Each structure stands twice: as C-alpha cells, then as structure tokens.
Coordinates of C-alpha atoms and ligand atoms in Angstrom, one line a residue:
Chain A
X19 CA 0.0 0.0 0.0
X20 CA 2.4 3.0 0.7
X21 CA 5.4 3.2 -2.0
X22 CA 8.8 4.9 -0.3
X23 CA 8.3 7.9 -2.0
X24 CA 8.3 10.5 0.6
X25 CA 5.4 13.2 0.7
X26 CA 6.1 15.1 3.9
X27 CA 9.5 15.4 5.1
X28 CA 10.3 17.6 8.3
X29 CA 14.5 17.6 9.1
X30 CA 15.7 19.4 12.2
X31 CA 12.2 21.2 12.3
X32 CA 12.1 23.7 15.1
X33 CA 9.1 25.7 16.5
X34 CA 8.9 28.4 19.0
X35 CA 5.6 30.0 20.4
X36 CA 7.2 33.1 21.6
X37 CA 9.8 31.7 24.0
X38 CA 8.2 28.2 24.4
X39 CA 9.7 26.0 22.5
X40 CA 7.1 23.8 21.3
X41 CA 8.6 21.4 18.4
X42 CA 12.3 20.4 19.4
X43 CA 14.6 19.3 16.6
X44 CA 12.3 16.8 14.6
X45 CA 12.4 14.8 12.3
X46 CA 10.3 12.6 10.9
X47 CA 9.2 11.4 7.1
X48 CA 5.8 10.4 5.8
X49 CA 5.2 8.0 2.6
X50 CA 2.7 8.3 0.3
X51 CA -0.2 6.4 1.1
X52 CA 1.1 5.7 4.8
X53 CA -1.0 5.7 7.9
X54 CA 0.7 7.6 10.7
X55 CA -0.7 7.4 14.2
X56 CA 0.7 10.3 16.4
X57 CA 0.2 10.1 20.4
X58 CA 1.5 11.4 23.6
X59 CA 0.9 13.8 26.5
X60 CA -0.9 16.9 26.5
X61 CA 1.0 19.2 25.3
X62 CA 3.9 17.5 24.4
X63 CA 3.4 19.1 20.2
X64 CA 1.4 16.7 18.2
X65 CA -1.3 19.6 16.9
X66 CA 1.4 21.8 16.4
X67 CA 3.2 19.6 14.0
X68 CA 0.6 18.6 12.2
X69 CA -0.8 22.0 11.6
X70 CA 2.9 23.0 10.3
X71 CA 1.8 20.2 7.5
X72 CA -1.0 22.2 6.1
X73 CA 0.4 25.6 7.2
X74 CA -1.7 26.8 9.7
X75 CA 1.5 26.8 11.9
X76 CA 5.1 28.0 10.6
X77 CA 8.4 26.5 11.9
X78 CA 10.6 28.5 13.3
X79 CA 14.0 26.5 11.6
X80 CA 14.9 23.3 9.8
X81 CA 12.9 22.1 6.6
X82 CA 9.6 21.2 5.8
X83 CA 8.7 19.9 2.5
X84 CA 5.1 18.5 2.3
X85 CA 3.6 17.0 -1.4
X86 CA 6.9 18.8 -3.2
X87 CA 6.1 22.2 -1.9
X88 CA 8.8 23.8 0.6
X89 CA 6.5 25.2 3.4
X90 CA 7.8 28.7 5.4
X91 CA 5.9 31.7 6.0
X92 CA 4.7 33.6 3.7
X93 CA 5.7 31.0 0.9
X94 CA 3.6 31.3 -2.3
X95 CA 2.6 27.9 -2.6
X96 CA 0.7 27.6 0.8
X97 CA -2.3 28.5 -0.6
X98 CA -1.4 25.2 -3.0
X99 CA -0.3 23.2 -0.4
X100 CA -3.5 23.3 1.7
X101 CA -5.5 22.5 -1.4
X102 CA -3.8 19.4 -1.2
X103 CA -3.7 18.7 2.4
X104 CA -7.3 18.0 4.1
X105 CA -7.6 18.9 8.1
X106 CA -10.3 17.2 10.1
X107 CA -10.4 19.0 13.8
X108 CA -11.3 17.6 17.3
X109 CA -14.0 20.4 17.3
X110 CA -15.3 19.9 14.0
X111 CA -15.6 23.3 13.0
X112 CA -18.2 23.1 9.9
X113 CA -20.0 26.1 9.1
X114 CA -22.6 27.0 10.7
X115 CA -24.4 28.9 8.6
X116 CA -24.3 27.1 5.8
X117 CA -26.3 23.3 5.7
X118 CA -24.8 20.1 5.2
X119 CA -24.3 19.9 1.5
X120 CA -23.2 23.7 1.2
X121 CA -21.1 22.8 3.6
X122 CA -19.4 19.8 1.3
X123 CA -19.6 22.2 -2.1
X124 CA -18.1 26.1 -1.0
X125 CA -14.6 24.2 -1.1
X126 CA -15.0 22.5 -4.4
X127 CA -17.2 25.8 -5.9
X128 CA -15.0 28.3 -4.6
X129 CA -11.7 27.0 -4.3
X130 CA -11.3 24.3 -7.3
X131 CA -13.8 26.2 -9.6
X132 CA -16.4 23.4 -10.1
X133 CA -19.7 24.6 -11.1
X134 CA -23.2 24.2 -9.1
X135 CA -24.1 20.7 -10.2
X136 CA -20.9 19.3 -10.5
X137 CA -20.0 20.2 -7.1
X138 CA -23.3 18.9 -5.7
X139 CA -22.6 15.4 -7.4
X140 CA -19.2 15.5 -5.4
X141 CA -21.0 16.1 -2.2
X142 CA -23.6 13.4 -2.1
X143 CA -21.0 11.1 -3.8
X144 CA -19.0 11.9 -0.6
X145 CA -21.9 12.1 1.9
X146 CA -23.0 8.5 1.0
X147 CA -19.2 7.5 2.0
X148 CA -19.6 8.9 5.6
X149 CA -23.1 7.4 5.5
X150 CA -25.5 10.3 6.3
X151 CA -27.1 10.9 2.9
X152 CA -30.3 11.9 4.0
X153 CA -28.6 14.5 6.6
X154 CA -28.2 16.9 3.7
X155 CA -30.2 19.8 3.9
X156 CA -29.7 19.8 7.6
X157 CA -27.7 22.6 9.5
X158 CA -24.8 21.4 11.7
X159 CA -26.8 22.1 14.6
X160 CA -29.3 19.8 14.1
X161 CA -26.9 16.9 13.8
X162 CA -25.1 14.6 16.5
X163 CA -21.5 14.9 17.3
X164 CA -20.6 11.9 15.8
X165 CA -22.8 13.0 12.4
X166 CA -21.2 16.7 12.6
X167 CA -17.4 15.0 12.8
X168 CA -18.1 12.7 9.5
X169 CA -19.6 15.9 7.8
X170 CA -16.4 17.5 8.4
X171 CA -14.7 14.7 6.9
X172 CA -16.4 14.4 3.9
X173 CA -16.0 18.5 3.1
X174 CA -12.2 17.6 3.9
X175 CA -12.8 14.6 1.1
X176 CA -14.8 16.3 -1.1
X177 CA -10.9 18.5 -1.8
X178 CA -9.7 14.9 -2.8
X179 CA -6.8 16.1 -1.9
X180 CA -3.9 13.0 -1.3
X181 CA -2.9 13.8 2.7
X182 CA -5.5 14.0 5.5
X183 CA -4.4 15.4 8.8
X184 CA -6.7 14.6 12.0
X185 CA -6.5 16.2 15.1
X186 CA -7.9 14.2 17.8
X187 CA -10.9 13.6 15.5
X188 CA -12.9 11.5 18.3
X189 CA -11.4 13.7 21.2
X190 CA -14.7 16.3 21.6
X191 CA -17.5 13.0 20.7
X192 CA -19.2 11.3 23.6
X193 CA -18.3 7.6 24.1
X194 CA -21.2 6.1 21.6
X195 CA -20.5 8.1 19.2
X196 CA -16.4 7.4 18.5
X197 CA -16.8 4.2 16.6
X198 CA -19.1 5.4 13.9
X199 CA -16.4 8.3 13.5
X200 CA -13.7 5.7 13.5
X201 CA -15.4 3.7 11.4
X202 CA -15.5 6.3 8.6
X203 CA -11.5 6.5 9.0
X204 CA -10.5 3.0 8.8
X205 CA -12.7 2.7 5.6
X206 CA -10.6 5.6 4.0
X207 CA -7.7 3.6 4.4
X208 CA -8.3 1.3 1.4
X209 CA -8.6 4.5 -1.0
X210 CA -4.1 4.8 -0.8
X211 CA -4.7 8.1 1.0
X212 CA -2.0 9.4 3.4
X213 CA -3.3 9.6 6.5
X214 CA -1.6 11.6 9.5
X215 CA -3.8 10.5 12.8
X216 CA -3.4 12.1 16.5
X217 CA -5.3 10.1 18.2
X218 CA -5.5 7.9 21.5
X219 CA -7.8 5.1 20.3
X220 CA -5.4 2.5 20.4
X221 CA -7.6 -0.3 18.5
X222 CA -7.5 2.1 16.0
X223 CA -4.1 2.6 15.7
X224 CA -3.8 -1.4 15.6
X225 CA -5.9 -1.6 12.6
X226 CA -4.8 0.9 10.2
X227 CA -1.1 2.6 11.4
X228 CA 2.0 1.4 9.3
X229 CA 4.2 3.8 11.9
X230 CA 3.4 4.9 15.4
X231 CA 4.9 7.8 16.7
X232 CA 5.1 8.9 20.3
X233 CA 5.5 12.5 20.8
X234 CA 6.6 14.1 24.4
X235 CA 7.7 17.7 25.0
X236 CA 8.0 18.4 21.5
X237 CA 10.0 15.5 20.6
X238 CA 9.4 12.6 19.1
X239 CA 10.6 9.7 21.1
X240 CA 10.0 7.1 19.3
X241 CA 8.8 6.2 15.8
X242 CA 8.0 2.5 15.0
X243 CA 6.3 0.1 13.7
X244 CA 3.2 -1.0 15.7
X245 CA 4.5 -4.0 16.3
X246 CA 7.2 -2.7 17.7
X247 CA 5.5 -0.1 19.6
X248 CA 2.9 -2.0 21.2
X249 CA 5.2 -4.9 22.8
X250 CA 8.5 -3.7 23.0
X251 CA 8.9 -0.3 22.5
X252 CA 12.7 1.2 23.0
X253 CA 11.9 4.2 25.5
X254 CA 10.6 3.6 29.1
X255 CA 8.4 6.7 28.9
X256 CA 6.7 5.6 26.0
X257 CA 6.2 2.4 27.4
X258 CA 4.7 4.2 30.9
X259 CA 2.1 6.7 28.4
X260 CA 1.2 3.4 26.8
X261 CA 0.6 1.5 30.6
X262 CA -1.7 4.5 31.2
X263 CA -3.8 4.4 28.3
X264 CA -4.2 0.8 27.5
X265 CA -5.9 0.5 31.1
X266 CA -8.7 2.2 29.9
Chain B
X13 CA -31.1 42.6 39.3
X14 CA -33.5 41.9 42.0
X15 CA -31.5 38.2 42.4
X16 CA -28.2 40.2 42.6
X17 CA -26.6 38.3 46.0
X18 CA -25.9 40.8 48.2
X19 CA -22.8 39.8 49.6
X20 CA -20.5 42.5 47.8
X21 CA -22.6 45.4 49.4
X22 CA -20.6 46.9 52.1
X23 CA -21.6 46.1 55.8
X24 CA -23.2 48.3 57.7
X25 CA -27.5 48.3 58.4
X26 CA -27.5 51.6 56.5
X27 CA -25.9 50.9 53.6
X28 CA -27.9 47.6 53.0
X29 CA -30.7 47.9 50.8
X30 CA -33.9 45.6 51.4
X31 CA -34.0 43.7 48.3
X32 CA -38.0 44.2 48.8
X33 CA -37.7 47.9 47.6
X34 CA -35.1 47.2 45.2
X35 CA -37.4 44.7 43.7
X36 CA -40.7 47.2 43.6
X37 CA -38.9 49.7 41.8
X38 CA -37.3 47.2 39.1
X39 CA -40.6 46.1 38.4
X40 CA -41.5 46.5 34.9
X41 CA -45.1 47.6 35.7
X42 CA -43.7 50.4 38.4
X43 CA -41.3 51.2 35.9
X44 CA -43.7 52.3 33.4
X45 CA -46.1 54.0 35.6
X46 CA -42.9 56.0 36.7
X47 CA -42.0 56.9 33.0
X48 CA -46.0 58.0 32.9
X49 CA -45.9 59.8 35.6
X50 CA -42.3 61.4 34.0
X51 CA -43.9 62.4 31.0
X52 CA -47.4 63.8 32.1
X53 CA -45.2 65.9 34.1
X54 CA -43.1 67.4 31.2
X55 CA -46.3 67.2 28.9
X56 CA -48.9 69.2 31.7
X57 CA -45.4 71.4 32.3
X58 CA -44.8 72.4 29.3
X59 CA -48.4 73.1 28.3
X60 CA -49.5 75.1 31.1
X61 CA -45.8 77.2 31.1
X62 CA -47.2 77.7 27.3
X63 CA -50.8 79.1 28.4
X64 CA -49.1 81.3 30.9
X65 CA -47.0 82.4 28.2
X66 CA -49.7 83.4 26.6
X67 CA -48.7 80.8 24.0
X68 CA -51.2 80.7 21.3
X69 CA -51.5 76.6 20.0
X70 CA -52.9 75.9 17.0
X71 CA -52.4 72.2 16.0
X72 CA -55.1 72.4 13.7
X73 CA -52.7 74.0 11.5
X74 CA -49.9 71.3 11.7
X75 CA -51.7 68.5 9.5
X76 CA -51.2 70.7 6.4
X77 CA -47.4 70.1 6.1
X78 CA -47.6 66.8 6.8
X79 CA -50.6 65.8 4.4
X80 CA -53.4 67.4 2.4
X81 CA -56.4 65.2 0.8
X82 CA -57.4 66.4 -1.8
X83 CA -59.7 65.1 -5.2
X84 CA -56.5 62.7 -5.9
X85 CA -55.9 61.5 -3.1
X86 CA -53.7 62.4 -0.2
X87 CA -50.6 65.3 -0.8
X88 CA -47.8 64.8 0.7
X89 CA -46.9 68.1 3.1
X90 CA -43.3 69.5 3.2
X91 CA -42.5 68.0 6.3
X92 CA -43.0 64.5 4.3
X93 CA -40.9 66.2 1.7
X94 CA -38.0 66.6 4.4
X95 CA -38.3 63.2 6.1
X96 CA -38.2 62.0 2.6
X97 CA -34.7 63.8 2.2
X98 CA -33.5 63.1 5.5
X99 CA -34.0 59.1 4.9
X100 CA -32.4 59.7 1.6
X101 CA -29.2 61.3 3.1
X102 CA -29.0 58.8 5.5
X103 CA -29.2 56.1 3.8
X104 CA -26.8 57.4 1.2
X105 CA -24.2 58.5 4.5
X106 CA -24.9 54.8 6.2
X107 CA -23.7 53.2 2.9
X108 CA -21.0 55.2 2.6
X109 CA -19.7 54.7 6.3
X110 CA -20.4 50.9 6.1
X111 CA -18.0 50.7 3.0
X112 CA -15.5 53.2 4.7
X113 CA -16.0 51.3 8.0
X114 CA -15.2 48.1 6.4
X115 CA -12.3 49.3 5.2
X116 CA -10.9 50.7 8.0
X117 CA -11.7 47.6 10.0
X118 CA -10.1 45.5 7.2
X119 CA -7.2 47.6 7.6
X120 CA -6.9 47.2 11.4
X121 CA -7.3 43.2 11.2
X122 CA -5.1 42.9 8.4
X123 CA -1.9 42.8 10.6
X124 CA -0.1 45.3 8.7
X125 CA 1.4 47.5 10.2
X126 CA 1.2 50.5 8.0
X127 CA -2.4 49.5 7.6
X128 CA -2.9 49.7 10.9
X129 CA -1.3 53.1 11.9
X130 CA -3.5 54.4 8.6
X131 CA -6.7 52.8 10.3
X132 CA -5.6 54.0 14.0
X133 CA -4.6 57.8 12.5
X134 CA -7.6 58.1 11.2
X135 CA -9.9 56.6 14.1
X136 CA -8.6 58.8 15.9
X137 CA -8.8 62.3 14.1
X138 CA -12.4 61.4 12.9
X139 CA -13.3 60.8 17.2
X140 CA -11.7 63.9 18.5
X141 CA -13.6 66.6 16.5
X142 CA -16.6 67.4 16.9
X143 CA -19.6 66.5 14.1
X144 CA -20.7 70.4 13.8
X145 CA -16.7 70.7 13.3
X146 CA -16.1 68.5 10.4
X147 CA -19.0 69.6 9.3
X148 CA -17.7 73.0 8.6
X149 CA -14.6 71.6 7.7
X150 CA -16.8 69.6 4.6
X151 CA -18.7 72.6 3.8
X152 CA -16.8 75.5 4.3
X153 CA -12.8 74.1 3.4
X154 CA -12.9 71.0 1.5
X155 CA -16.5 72.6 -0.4
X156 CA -14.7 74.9 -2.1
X157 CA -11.5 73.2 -3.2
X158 CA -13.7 70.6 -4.9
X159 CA -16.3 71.8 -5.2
X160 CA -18.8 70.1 -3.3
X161 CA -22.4 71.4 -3.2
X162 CA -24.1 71.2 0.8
X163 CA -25.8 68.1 0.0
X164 CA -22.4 65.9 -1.1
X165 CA -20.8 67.9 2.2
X166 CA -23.4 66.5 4.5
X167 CA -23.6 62.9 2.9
X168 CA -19.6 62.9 3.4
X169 CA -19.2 64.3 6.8
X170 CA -21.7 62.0 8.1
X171 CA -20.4 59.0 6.4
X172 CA -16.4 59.9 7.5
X173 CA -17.8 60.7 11.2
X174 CA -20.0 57.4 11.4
X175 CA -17.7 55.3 9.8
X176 CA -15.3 55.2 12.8
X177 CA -17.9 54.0 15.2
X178 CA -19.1 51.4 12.3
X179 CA -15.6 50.1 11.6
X180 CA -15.6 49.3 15.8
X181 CA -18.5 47.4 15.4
X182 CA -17.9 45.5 12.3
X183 CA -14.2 44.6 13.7
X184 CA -15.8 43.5 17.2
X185 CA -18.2 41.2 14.9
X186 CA -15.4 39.3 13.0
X187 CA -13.2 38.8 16.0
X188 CA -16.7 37.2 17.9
X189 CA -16.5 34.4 14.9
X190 CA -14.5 31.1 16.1
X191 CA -10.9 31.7 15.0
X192 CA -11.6 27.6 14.0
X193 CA -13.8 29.2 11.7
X194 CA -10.9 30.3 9.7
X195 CA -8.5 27.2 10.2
X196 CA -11.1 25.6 8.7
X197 CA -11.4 27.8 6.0
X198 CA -8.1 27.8 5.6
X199 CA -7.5 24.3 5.4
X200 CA -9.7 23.9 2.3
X201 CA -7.6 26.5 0.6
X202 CA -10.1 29.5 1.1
X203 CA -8.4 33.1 -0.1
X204 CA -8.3 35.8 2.9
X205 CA -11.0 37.3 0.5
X206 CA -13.0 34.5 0.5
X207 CA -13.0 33.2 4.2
X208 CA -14.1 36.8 5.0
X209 CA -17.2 36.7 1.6
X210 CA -18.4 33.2 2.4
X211 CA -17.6 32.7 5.8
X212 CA -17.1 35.3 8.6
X213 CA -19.1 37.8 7.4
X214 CA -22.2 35.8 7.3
X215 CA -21.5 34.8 10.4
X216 CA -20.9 38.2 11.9
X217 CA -23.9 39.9 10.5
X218 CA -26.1 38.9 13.5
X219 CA -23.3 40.0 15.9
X220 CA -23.5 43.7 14.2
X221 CA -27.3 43.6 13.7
X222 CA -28.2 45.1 17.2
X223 CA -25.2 47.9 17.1
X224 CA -25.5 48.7 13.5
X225 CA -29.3 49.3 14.3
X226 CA -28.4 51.5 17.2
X227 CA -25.9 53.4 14.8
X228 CA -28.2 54.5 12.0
X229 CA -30.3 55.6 14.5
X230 CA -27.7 57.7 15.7
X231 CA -26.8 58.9 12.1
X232 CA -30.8 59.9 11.2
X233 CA -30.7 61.5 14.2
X234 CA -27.3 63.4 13.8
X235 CA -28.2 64.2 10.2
X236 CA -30.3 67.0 11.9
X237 CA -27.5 69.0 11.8
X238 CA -27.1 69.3 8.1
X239 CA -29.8 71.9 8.5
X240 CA -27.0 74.9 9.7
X241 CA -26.2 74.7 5.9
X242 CA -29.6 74.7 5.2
X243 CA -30.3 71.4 3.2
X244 CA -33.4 71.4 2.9
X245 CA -34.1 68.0 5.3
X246 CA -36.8 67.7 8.4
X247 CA -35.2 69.7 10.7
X248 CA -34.6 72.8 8.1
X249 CA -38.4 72.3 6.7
X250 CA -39.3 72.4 10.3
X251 CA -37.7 75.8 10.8
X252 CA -38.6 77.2 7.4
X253 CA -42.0 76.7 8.8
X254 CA -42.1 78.0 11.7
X255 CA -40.3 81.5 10.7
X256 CA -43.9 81.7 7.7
X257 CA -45.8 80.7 11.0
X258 CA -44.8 81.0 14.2
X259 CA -46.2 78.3 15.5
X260 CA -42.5 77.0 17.0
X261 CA -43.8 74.6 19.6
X262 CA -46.2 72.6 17.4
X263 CA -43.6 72.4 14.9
X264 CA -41.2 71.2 17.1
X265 CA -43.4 68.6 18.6
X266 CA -44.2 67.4 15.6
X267 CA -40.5 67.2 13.8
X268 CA -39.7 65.3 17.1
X269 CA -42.2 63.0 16.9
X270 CA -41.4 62.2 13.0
X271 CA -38.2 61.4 13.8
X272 CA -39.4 58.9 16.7
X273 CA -41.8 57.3 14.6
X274 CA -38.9 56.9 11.9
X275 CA -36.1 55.4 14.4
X276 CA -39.0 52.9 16.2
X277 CA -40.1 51.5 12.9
X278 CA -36.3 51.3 12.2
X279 CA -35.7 49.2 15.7
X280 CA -39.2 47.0 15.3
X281 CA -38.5 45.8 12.0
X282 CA -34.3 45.1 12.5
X283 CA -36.0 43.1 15.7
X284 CA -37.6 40.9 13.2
X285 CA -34.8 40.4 11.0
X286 CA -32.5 39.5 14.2
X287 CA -35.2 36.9 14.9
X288 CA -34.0 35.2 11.4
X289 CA -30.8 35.4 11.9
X290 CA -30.7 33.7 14.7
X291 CA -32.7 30.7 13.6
X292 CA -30.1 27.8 12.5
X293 CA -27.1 29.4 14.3
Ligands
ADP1 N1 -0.9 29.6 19.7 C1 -0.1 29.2 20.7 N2 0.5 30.1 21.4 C2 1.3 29.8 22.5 N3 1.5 28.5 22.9 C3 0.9 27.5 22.2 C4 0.1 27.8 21.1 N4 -0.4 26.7 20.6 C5 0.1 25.7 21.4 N5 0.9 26.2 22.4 C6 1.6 25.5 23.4 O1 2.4 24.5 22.7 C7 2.4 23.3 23.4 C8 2.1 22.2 22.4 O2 0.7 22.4 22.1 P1 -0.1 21.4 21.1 O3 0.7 21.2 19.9 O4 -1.4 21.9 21.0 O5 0.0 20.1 22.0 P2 -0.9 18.7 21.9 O6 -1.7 18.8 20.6 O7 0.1 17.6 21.9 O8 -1.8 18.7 23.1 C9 1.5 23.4 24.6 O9 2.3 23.7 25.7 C10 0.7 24.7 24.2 O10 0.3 25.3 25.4
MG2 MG1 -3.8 18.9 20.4

C-alpha cells in the first residue's frame, strides 16, 4: 500500500511560540499512502506539528517539504499546499451557517472552480461515503457529534486532496459516538490516501497505522512500527504513556 | 437585578438595601407607571408654562405640512418632503460609512502595520472633532476646493464621522467568529478574501445587527444637523415653517415625533430580521 516515495519530510524542524519551545529538533518522514498514528501527553506538540503540514502553523527552523512544496511563512505555494492537504479537527468546525451539502460544495465551488451541479454530485458522492445521505439539507446544529465530525470529513474529502491530517478527531465526541467516527476512517484507508492520525484510540491505531509515533515535549521519542510499539517499544516513557492508556 | 446576591454590598445596616424595595422599583409595571408619571409631568409642564405664556396653540394647523387630501388623493406636506430627504441622506451616509468602515476595519485586522497606523490615525482624528466641526470643515474648506455642493458635504461628513464608530463594530463582529472558523477555512484553501465573503461575514452579520441598528439611528438622528447649511431636510423644513408661522412649539413637537416614529419602525422591523438570523445558528 504505501510506495517509499516520501510526501512530507520535516528535518531538524524547530518551532517556538514566543519563547516556548514547542517542536524540538524533529524529524520525521511520511510516505505516500502511509497511515501515521501520532500520540502522547498533553502538550507535548502533536497539533502543532501537524498543523505545520498544512500551514496553519510555521516552523521556526529546519525544513519542511510537504507533497513537493517547501513550506515557510509567507511562501507562495501555501495556498497550493492546503489544497492538497485536508484537516479534520477535534471540534469539528463546519460552518454554521451554511447546511450540510453547502457545507461539502463552498470548497469545491470556490476554491477548485467546479460549477453548481458538479459540485453537488461530489458532495452526495462523498456524503454516501460517511453514511448520512439523508442529513443533507440539515444545518450542523441539528446533527449529533458523531454526524457533525463525519460531515467535516467528507468536506475535507470532497478536496480529494492525497494527505489528510486529523487532530484528535474523536477527542470532543461522547463515548457512543467514537466508533461510527472511526469507522469512517478505517474505511478511508483502502482508498491509498496518506493519512496523518493524533489520536489515543489505540484499537484504531492497531488496525490501520503502518508507523506509530510517540510524541513528548515536542519531541518525538519514538517512531515505529506498531508492532514494535505496542510490545517492546525502545523508550521507558513511551512504554509508561502506553501502561496508562491501555488501562482504559 | 432583583436576584443580585448581596454579599458585595458593604456592611453596615445603612448601607444595605432591602431587596424588597429594590425589587418594587425594578418592576416593569412600576417602571412604566414612573416613566407616565415622567412624562405627564413634562407634557402638563410644558403646556400650562405655554398658556401662561400666553402661547397661542394651533395644532389644527400642523396637518397641512404633513398631508393634504385632496380630489386625488392624499398630498404629501413638506415635512414628508424633508423626512423624505432626511432618509435619503441617510441612507446614502450609512452606505458610505459601512464601505468606509469596512475598510478601516479590514485595515486594522489585516496585521499590517502601515495598515494599521493608517486605520488608528484616522480613528482617531475622525473621534476627536466634533460632528458640527467637520461639518464646517466639509462645507466651508474641503466645499470649495472641490467643489462640493451642501448636499455631497453632508452625505460625506456624516459618512467619514459614522464610519469610525461602524468600523468598531464590524471589527468586534469578525473577532466574535470562532478563529476555527478560519483554520477551517483555511485548510480547504479559502483566499483571505474569500473566508471573509463566504464565511465570517455571514456569520458576523447577527453580531452587528443590534449595534448597527443603534448606529443608524444615531446617524438619522445626527443628520439633523445638516440643516445649519440649510439642506433642505426635516429639521430645516421644520424651521422654514415656523419663521412663515410662528407656530414654533407645534412644529417642534411634531418634527420630534417624526423622527421617533422613523427610528422605532427602524428598531421594530431590525428586531424581526435579528429573529431570522438567529434561527439555524
Ligand atoms: N498559539 C499558541 N501560542 C502559544 N503557545 C501555544 C500555542 N499553541 C500551542 N501552544 C503550546 O504549545 C504546546 C504544544 O501544544 P499542542 O501542539 O497543542 O499540544 P498537543 O496537541 O500535543 O496537546 C503546549 O504547551 C501549548 O500550550
Ligand atoms: Mg492537540
């Protein structure tokens, strides 16, 4: 499934919020079509490098190339870049004020130029993949959590863009409501996307990661295979976040 | 209010007030009967301070410059004339100052900082001179070096001087959208251009509604000004007829209570429109 081309490379990437440090020297490489699961602590950096992916964050030094583009502030192609790059956030953020299907077709209309019907065509096409079809002419505030988090997945998919990005996609969703989100995800993984994942669902990380990484302090301490990472992973602290979590 | 906890009061039997009291005079039917009361006194004031005047009233010559039916119909009176103006330069002013507002708010948010100090400079010269000022300044400085006539003068100094207050209120209703609002705008490769079109400003408008409402009130009220330069809007009408007439205190009633009439309709129907814009949110 994932080739070795790279498609996001990040080498001696630094990142300072005024004088907090937040990313520390990292380095890390994603292939195309590879399913990255990203954990750790609060706070220890995993939204802030994947929002350098898609630009919504800068680094402060080192090098960040992501789908052939060279990412830095005020870069030309970042505008590009996040065409290509979909974002799914722990607090969904659709639009309110526009329903469902608008929702799915101001990014294809707007940003890629499709016209009216074609757009509309991409939409359902997308809605039917997250499988609330007949949630289309709803507002977001008449839907569940769960239904509001696959909306904002299929307006990230209706881009069809190559690299998704998910921040703690199941974080904000009460219990019941996870698995029909994660459901959605692990379904995505037969289409050859690249998928970056923060998440702490674990049995999902089982299923669909090719490389776990553990992130702590804004560094990455360890970058494996799950196989690796789930019985015998090399540092102690990874192994203690793990302990924690898997209890639950 | 009446709920208020009492606990931040300072101690002291004379400084405590029974929350009984507090809560007859918060009532909204006490309330009223005092704002009656208020008024019947200004009203029976005024009238009586009139008679001992001398004041001669007679209202049965108002209705002829508001209306006059005749075999076609009803006539508009001059006063209608003037309100008619009056809306007219208004509007034209609170279009103006919404555009120049924008701007000026666009400039602040932009992060520039030339834009900025541009957007600050001006704030702040437009806020520190008074409207009958710049007025003059329109009229009697800028009027002649290009040439504006006293209409243009009035339609631009209301529109600079309102625009600074508008640009406040348009920049406090695109900071109260989500700032995830524009990641995710963002994220599917939306323009700055755009995210503000199809996004935040859609999203603003029903933070704005209730102060922009205020503010055009403000503006149709402040246009009564424009009549020092005499252009020829309610409040000049109104004096126009009262030097033919001397009938100054039914005139002024009346031009008072056109402009209330004007301002509530204003308030009753944006209260409708809030209503939809809220639905859905
Ligand atoms: N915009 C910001 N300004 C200042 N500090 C920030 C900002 N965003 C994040 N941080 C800090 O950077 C650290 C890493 O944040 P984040 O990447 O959100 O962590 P995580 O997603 O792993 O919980 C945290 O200590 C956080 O407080
Ligand atoms: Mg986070």
């Amino acid at each position: 499934m994932t080739d070795r081309t790279p498609i996001i490379e990040a080498t001696n990437m630094d990142k300072f919020y005024g004088d907090f440090h937040a990313l520390k020297d990292v380095n890390i490489t994603v292939h195309k079509g590879e399913k990255m699961v990203v954990c750790g602590p609060s706070g220890s950096g995993k939204s802030t490098l994947i929002r350098c992916f898609n630009g919504l964050e800068f680094h402060n030094s080192g090098t960040l190339v992501v789908d052939g583009i060279e990412v830095y502030e005020g870069a030309k192609q970042i505008r590009a870049l996040r065409q290509e790059v979909g974002m799914v956030f722990q607090q969904f953020n659709l639009f309110p004020h526009l329903t469902v299907l608008e929702n799915l077709m101001i990014g294809p209309m707007k940003v890629r130029g499709l016209g009216r019907t074609k757009a509309e065509e991409t939409a359902r096409k997308y809605l039917d993949r997250v499988h609330i079809p007949e949630q289309a002419d709803k507002y977001p505030s008449a839907l569940s959590g769960g239904q509001q988090q696959r909306v904002a997945i299929a307006r990230s998919l209706c881009m069809e863009t190559r690299i998704m990005l998910f921040d703690e996609p199941t974080s904000a969703l009460d219990p019941e409501m996870i698995n029909e989100v994660l459901d959605v995800m692990v379904e995505l993984v037969d289409t050859g996307m690249t998928m970056v994942v923060v998440t702490h669902e674990m049995g999902f990380a089982r299923k669909v990661a090719d490389t776990m990484v553990f992130m702590e302090a804004g560094r990455i301490v360890e970058s494996s295979p799950p196989e690796q990472f789930f019985t015998n992973p090399s540092s102690e602290r990874c192994r203690l976040f793990l302990d924690q979590i898997l209890e639950h | 209010m009446s709920a208020a906890p009492d606990t931040h009061q300072p101690r002291g039997a004379a400084l405590r007030q029974p929350p009984a009291i507090q809560r007859f005079f918060g009532s909204t039917i006490v309330s009223v009967l005092i704002y009656a009361a208020v008024m019947a006194a200004i009203i029976y004031g005024s009238f009586t301070g009139a008679q001992n005047m001398g004041y001669n009233w007679q209202w049965h010559r108002v209705p002829q410059f508001l209306w006059t039916f005749t075999d076609d119909g009803i006539e508009m009176g001059e006063m209608f004339y003037g309100l008619g103006v009056t809306i007219q330069l208004s509007l034209t002013a609170f279009a103006l100052a919404t555009a120049i507002g924008l701007l000026i708010a666009l400039l602040r948010l932009s992060g520039l900082v030339v834009g900025s100090a541009v957007a600050i400079a001006f704030l702040e010269f437009i806020r520190n001179i008074p409207l009958l000022v710049l007025l003059y300044l329109f009229y009697y400085v800028l009027g002649p070096i290009f040439g504006l006539d006293r209409y243009t003068a009035s339609v631009l100094t209301l529109a600079v001087f309102h625009s600074a207050l508008i640009s406040e209120i348009l920049r406090a209703g695109i900071n109260a959208v989500a700032v995830g609002q524009w990641e995710a705008a963002k994220s599917i490769g939306m323009t700055t251009g755009q995210t503000y079109r199809y996004i935040i400003l859609p999203q603003s408008v029903r933070f704005m509604l209730p102060p922009m409402t205020g503010e055009v009130v403000h503006l149709i009220k402040s246009s009564a000004i424009v009549s020092v330069i005499a252009v020829a809007e309610l409040t000049t009408i109104g004096r126009n007829i009262i030097s033919d007439t001397f009938m100054s205190f039914e005139i002024w009633f009346t031009v008072a209570l056109v402009y209330m009439a004007v301002t509530l309709i204003l308030s009753v129907g944006v209260s409708f429109l809030e209503k939809r814009y809220a639905v859905d949110q």
